[in-house]
Amino acid sequence: MALSDVALGGSMLLVAAFVFVYYTTWTILLPFFDISSPIHDYFPAREWAVRLPAFILVVGLSGIGFFVGFTIANEKKKKALKAKLRAA
């Protein structure tokens, strides 16, 4: 395993840990703080705690659906081309 793989994996792990801690604080711990607390300045409105993951889910599922559909269409074209070449 190259050093760049280790660095990439470590940086991905750090980003994932930061996102987890930030989102968990935003959604679970923030309601227990008073509205006038300065910690509220570091987070967007609570409605985005639902909207953002929903948007990411829709985009991700759409991307997966597009990839699967594109792959199936390409395979059908390849099979049709092979059948055409066999018949000729």
Coordinates of C-alpha atoms in Angstrom, one line a residue:
M1 CA 0.0 0.0 0.0
A2 CA 1.4 3.3 -1.0
L3 CA 1.8 6.2 1.4
S4 CA -0.6 8.3 -0.7
D5 CA -3.3 5.6 -0.1
V6 CA -2.7 5.9 3.7
A7 CA -2.8 9.7 3.5
L8 CA -6.0 9.6 1.5
G9 CA -7.7 7.1 3.8
G10 CA -6.7 9.0 6.9
S11 CA -8.0 12.3 5.5
M12 CA -11.2 10.7 4.5
L13 CA -11.6 9.3 8.0
L14 CA -11.0 12.7 9.5
V15 CA -13.5 14.4 7.3
A16 CA -16.1 11.7 8.0
A17 CA -15.5 12.0 11.8
F18 CA -15.8 15.8 11.6
V19 CA -19.1 15.6 9.6
F20 CA -20.4 13.0 12.1
V21 CA -19.6 15.2 15.1
Y22 CA -20.9 18.4 13.5
Y23 CA -24.2 16.8 12.4
T24 CA -24.7 15.0 15.7
T25 CA -24.1 18.2 17.6
W26 CA -26.4 20.1 15.3
T27 CA -29.3 17.7 15.5
I28 CA -29.1 16.1 18.9
L29 CA -27.3 18.5 21.3
L30 CA -28.2 21.9 19.9
P31 CA -31.9 21.8 21.1
F32 CA -30.7 21.6 24.7
F33 CA -28.8 24.9 24.5
D34 CA -30.6 28.2 25.0
I35 CA -31.5 30.1 21.9
S36 CA -29.3 33.0 23.0
S37 CA -26.3 30.8 23.3
P38 CA -23.4 31.7 21.0
I39 CA -23.1 28.1 19.9
H40 CA -26.2 28.6 17.7
D41 CA -24.2 30.9 15.5
Y42 CA -22.1 28.0 14.2
F43 CA -25.0 26.0 12.8
P44 CA -27.6 26.7 10.1
A45 CA -31.4 26.6 10.9
R46 CA -32.7 23.3 12.2
E47 CA -34.9 22.7 9.1
W48 CA -31.7 22.2 7.1
A49 CA -30.8 19.2 9.3
V50 CA -33.6 17.4 7.5
R51 CA -33.4 19.1 4.1
L52 CA -29.7 18.6 3.5
P53 CA -29.6 14.8 4.1
A54 CA -32.9 14.4 2.1
F55 CA -31.3 16.3 -0.9
I56 CA -28.1 14.2 -0.7
L57 CA -30.2 11.0 -0.6
V58 CA -32.2 12.0 -3.7
V59 CA -29.1 13.0 -5.6
G60 CA -27.3 9.8 -4.6
L61 CA -30.2 7.5 -5.5
S62 CA -30.7 9.4 -8.8
G63 CA -27.0 8.9 -9.6
I64 CA -27.2 5.2 -8.8
G65 CA -30.3 4.8 -11.0
F66 CA -28.7 6.7 -13.8
F67 CA -25.6 4.6 -13.6
V68 CA -27.6 1.3 -13.6
G69 CA -29.8 2.5 -16.5
F70 CA -26.8 3.6 -18.5
T71 CA -25.0 0.3 -17.9
I72 CA -28.1 -1.7 -18.9
A73 CA -28.5 0.3 -22.1
N74 CA -24.8 -0.2 -23.0
E75 CA -25.0 -3.9 -22.4
K76 CA -28.1 -4.2 -24.7
K77 CA -26.2 -2.3 -27.4
K78 CA -23.3 -4.7 -27.1
K79 CA -25.5 -7.8 -27.2
A80 CA -27.3 -6.4 -30.3
L81 CA -24.0 -5.7 -32.0
K82 CA -22.7 -9.2 -31.2
A83 CA -25.9 -10.8 -32.5
K84 CA -25.7 -8.7 -35.7
L85 CA -22.1 -9.7 -36.2
R86 CA -23.0 -13.4 -35.7
A87 CA -25.8 -13.2 -38.2
A88 CA -23.6 -11.6 -40.8

